[in-house]
């Protein structure tokens, strides 16, 4: 157990390279090739960490200043995933969640319930967090285990469901993104997209980066759009012109650097992914397995990055509009792209539609995270990461419908809000699953 905890503490930038190196050896790729793949992936994750730090250190304070300037009165700070993941790992579910999630994955593969082979051990923290919160809310350890298992089952099915999207829109053939906000919030975009298709006039509106660049020339390029958005956010934060210009260049840098570091991860992954798929396909004929990886891969798309920057100020506005909300979006603003990445793909890069479905996604996320303040605060205090008298929540995972429904359902706290979220989320999940089974979740334009 101590060894597992030590590896977990190393973080994704070390954990995933170790896993990939071992898998490479098992796939008979040789020490050299396996080592190169692992190190290249590690470099990519270090790069993502640097870009996220750039966002946290510069965009985060700007967002908080913007909220203060407009007197939003939101008193509970969103810790973000960097502050939430340690709670999951430090909890009683932290260590046992890894073998449980792996066992669930193996059983589902053997029963042909999923084609996802998950190698993203780090993001099992999402499942551990669900189990830990359920345990805190119910006081029943066994129910906490149930929370981990159910979350794992849903996550691997989400990886299957969005396979068409990761293949065709993101170009990540044979890859699954089963974990985190990208997948579990992506189901909201599917019925919204079909609804917008049925509204005359609205169904003709298409705003995407390529069209903007064609019409606006250099002013439509992702780097310039990032700079403009950064400058506007700086002004709304009350920055002086010089500070706003600095933020503009920093956000332009994000638009350039994020796709570059994601490309590194793909360079390291593809040889291992191809070898794993061939071996698994040979042993399980016709199964076409997918390798489950971190949603950070989705941030390599320029439309996702553009949507991320748009949703920084918009998420704060939404937080102010959610009835009774006390949560100030902060820690997760730097990675807000995770929440809307799959929606961007479902809408084929149409930023107009992404603004609509993304607003629904963030409204639901913030409302749920507000309901989870007490249990997350208690969890944080139990593991010694939250001081007495402080109150915390987070958008990533504490704002998850899966975690919320399991926590409230198993603790038998089912009010009107629970019923609404249950009906809406189950419908969106079922609707997305139905389109996945019909292979119509993502259809190329020339096939429509």
Short mmCIF file of C-alpha atoms in Angstrom, two decimals, residues 54 114 182 240 264 400 417:
data_model
loop_
_atom_site.label_atom_id
_atom_site.label_comp_id
_atom_site.label_asym_id
_atom_site.label_seq_id
_atom_site.Cartn_x
_atom_site.Cartn_y
_atom_site.Cartn_z
CA UNK A 54 0.66 29.85 -16.51
CA UNK A 114 -16.57 -2.15 -22.75
CA UNK A 182 -15.15 16.08 -20.53
CA UNK A 240 -4.05 48.76 -15.93
CA UNK A 264 4.25 15.32 -27.60
CA UNK A 400 -20.30 16.03 -11.10
CA UNK A 417 -33.27 19.42 -7.01
#
